[in-house]
Coordinates of C-alpha atoms in Angstrom, one line a residue:
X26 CA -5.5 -20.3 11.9
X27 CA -3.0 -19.7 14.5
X28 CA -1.2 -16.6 13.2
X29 CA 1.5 -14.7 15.8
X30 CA 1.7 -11.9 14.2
X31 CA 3.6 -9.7 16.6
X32 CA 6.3 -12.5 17.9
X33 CA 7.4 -12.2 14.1
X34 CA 7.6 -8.5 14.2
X35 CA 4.2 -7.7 12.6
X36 CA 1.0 -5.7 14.1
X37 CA -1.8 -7.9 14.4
X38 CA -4.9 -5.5 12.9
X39 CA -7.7 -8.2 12.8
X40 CA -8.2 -12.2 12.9
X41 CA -6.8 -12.1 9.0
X42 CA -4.8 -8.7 8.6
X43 CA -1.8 -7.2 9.7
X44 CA 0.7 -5.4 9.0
X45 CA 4.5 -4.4 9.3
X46 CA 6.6 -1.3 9.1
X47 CA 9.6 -1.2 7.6
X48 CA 12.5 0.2 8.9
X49 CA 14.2 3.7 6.8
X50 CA 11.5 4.7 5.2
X51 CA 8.5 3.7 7.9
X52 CA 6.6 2.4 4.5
X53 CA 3.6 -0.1 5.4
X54 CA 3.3 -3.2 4.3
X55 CA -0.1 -5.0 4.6
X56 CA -1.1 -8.7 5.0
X57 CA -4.7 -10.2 4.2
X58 CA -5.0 -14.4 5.0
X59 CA -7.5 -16.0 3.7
X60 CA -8.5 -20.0 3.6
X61 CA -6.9 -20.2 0.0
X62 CA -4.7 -17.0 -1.0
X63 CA -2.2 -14.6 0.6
X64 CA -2.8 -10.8 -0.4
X65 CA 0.4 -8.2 0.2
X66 CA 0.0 -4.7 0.2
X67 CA 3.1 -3.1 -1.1
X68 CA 5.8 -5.1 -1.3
X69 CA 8.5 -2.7 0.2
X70 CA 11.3 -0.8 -1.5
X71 CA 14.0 -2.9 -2.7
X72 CA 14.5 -6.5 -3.8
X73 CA 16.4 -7.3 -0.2
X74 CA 13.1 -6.0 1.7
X75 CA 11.2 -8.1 -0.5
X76 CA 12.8 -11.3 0.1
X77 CA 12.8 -10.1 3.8
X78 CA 9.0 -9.8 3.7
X79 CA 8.1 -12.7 1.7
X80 CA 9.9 -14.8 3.7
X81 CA 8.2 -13.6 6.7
X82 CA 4.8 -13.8 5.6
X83 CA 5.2 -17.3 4.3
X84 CA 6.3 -17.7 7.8
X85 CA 3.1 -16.4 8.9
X86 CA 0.3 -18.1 7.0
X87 CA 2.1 -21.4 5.5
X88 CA 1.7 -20.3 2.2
X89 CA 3.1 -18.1 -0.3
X90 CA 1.8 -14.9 -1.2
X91 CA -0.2 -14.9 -4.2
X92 CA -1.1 -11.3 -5.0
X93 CA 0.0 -8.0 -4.4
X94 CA -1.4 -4.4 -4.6
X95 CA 0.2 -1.5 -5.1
X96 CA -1.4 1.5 -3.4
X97 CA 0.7 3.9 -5.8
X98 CA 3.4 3.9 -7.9
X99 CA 6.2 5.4 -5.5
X100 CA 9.7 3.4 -5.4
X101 CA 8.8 2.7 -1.4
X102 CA 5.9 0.7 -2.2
X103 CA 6.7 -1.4 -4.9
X104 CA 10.5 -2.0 -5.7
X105 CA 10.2 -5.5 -3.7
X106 CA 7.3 -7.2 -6.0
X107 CA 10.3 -9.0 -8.0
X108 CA 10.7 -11.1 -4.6
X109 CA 7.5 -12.6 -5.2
X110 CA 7.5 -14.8 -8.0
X111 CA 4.2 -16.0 -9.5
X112 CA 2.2 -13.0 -8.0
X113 CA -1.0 -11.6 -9.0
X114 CA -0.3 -7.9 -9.3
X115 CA -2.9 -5.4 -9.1
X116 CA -2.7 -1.3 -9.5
X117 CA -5.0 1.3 -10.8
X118 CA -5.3 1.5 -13.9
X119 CA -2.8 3.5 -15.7
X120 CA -0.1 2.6 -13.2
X121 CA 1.7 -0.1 -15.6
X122 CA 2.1 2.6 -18.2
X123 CA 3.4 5.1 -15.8
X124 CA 5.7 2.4 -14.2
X125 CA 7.1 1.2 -17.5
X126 CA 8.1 5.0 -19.0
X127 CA 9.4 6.2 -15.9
X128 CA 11.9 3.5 -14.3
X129 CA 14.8 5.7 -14.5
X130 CA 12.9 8.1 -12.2
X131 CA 11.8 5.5 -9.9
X132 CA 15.9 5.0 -9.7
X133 CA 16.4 8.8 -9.2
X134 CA 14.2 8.8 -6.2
X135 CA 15.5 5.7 -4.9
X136 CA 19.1 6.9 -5.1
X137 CA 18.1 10.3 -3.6
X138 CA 16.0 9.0 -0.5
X139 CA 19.2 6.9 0.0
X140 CA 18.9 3.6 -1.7
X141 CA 22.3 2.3 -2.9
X142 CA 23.2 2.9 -6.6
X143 CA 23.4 -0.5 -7.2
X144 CA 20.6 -1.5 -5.3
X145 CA 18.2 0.8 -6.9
X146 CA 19.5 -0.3 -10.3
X147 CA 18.8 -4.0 -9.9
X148 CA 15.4 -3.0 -8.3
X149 CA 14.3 -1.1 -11.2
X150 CA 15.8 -3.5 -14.0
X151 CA 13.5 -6.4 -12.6
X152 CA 10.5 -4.0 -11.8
X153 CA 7.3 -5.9 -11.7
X154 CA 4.5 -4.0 -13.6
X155 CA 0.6 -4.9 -12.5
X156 CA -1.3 -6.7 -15.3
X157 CA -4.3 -6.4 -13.7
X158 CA -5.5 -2.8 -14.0
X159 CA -8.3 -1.3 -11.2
X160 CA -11.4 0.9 -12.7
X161 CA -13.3 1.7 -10.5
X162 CA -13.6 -1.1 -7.9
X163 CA -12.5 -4.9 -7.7
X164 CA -12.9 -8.2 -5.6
X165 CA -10.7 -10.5 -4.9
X166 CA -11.7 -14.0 -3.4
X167 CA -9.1 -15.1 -1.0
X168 CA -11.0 -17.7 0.2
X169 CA -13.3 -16.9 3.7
X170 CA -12.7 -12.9 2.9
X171 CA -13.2 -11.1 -0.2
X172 CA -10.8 -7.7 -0.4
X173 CA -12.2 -4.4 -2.6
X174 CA -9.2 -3.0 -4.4
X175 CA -10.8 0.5 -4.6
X176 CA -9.4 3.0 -7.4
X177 CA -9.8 6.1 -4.9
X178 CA -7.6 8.7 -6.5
X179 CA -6.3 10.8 -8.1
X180 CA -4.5 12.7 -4.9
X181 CA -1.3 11.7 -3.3
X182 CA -0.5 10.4 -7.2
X183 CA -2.4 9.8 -10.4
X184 CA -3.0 6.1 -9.1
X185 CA -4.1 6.0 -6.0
X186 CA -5.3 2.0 -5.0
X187 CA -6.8 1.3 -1.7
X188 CA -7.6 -2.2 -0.1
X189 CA -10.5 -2.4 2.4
X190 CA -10.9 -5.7 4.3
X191 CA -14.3 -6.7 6.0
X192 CA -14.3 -8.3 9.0
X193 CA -14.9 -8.1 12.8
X194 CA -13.6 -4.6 12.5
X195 CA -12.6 -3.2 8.4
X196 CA -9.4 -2.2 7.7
X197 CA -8.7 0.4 5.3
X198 CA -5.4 -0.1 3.7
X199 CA -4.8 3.9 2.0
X200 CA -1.3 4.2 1.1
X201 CA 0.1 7.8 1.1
X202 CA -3.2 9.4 0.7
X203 CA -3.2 9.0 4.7
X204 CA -0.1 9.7 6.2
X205 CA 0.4 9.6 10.4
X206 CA 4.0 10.1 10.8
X207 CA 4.4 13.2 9.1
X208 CA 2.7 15.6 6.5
X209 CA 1.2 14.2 3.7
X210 CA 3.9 14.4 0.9
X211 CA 2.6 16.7 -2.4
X212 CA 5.5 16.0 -5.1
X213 CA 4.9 16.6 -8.6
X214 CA 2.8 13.6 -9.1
X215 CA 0.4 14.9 -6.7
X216 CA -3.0 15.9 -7.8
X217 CA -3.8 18.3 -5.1
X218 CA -7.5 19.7 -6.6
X219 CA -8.7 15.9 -6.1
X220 CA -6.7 14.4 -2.7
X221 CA -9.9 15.5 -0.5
X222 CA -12.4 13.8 -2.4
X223 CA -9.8 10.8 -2.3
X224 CA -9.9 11.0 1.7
X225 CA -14.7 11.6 1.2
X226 CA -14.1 7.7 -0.5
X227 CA -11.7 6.0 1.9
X228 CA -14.4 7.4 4.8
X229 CA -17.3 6.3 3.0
X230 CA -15.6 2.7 2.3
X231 CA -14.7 2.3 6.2
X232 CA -16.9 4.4 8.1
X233 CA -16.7 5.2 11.5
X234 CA -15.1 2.5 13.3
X235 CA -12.3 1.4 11.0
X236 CA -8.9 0.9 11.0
X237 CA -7.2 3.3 8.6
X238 CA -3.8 1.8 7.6
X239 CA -1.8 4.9 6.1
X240 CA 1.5 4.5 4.0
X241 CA 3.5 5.6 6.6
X242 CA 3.1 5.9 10.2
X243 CA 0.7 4.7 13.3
X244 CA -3.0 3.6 12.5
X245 CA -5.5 5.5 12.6
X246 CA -9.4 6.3 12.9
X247 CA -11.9 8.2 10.4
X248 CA -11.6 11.3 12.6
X249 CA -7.9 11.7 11.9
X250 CA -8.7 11.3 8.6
X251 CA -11.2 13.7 8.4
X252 CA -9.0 16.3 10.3
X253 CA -6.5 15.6 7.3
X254 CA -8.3 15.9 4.7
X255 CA -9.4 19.4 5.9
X256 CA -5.7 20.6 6.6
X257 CA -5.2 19.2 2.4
X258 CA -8.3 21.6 1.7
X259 CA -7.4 24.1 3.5
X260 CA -3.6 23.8 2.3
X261 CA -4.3 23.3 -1.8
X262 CA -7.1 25.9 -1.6
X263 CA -10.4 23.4 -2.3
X264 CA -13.8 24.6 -2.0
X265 CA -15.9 22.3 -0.1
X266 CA -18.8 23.0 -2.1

């Protein structure tokens, strides 16, 4: 499989991941290749960036992509799914509910971090909601690599999904739960009490040497993790006991 992933703008993570991140917002986007499927991880933030992405990682593998996870419900990380028709979308559970009662405020806070009115609107209108709930944890097959979809949360959000990927070296894929370009963003959504125990199963799903892939930023390893979670402890008041 003779992938280039950074002479089409991507960072090449291991012999079947990558990832890309996108300009504005410095959201992540996550590729898995395997023999038979295509796996994205957020599909960015707008229908535009979603065509952008999709055409890039068909570019990629040959293929098109055939499922997506959403690592949380935030307008940044999955306003793009409608770009990828026929998709397999995954989310943890709860997350299609959310999604379908609250379009108007994924609009508002597509509008306010700068999206264009009219943008945002047609985003929302053909929002894609995931039909297939995560409890707990789930496999995916993609043909020579099987992905967990790991419900992790609550802690950024209510739904919190993240994707680990085995490999010569795993690759944690932890949406906003892990964030390297900035401090971890607590809105209203946030569940504050529970983010640190969110970070104890991301470590214990990668262990020491591997990749963490946060929402926004550079990649990092378990020990900026840890040294996050205990600034979110220390910040939201949790006992470690």
């Amino acid at each position: 499989m003779d992938v280039r992933w950074e002479e089409a703008g991507w960072e090449r993570l291991t012999g079947r991941s990558g990832r890309r991140r996108l300009p504005v917002w410095d959201c992540t986007v996550g590729l898995v290749v395997g023999d038979e499927s295509v796996l994205l991880v957020d599909p960015g933030s707008c229908l535009r960036e979603g065509a952008v992405l999709r055409g890039e990682a068909e570019r990629l593998t040959g293929r098109r992509v055939t499922h997506i996870a959403f690592t949380h419900g935030h307008f940044d990380h999955v306003l793009g799914a409608a770009a990828f028709a026929g998709a397999e979308v995954y989310g943890a559970v709860g997350l299609d509910s959310l999604l379908s009662v609250g379009r108007e405020a994924l609009r508002l806070s597509a509008v306010h971090h700068g999206m264009a009115q009219e943008e945002a609107a047609r985003a929302v209108e053909l929002l894609v909601l995931p039909r297939h709930p995560v409890s707990g944890e789930l496999t995916l097959e993609l043909g020579g690599v099987q992905v967990l979809l790991a419900n992790v949360g609550p802690g950024h959000t209510g739904h919190d999904l993240a994707v680990f990927v085995p490999g010569e070296r795993e690759v944690v894929f932890c949406g906003d739960l892990v964030e390297e370009s900035g401090e971890p963003q607590a809105g209203r959504d946030a569940v504050p009490a529970r983010w640190p125990a969110a970070l104890d199963r991301l470590l214990s799903l990668g262990g020491e040497d591997a990749l963490y892939v946060p929402g926004h930023g550079a990649v990092v390893g378990a020990d900026f993790v840890r040294a996050q979670r205990a600034t979110l402890a220390a910040r939201f008041g949790v006992s470690e006991a």
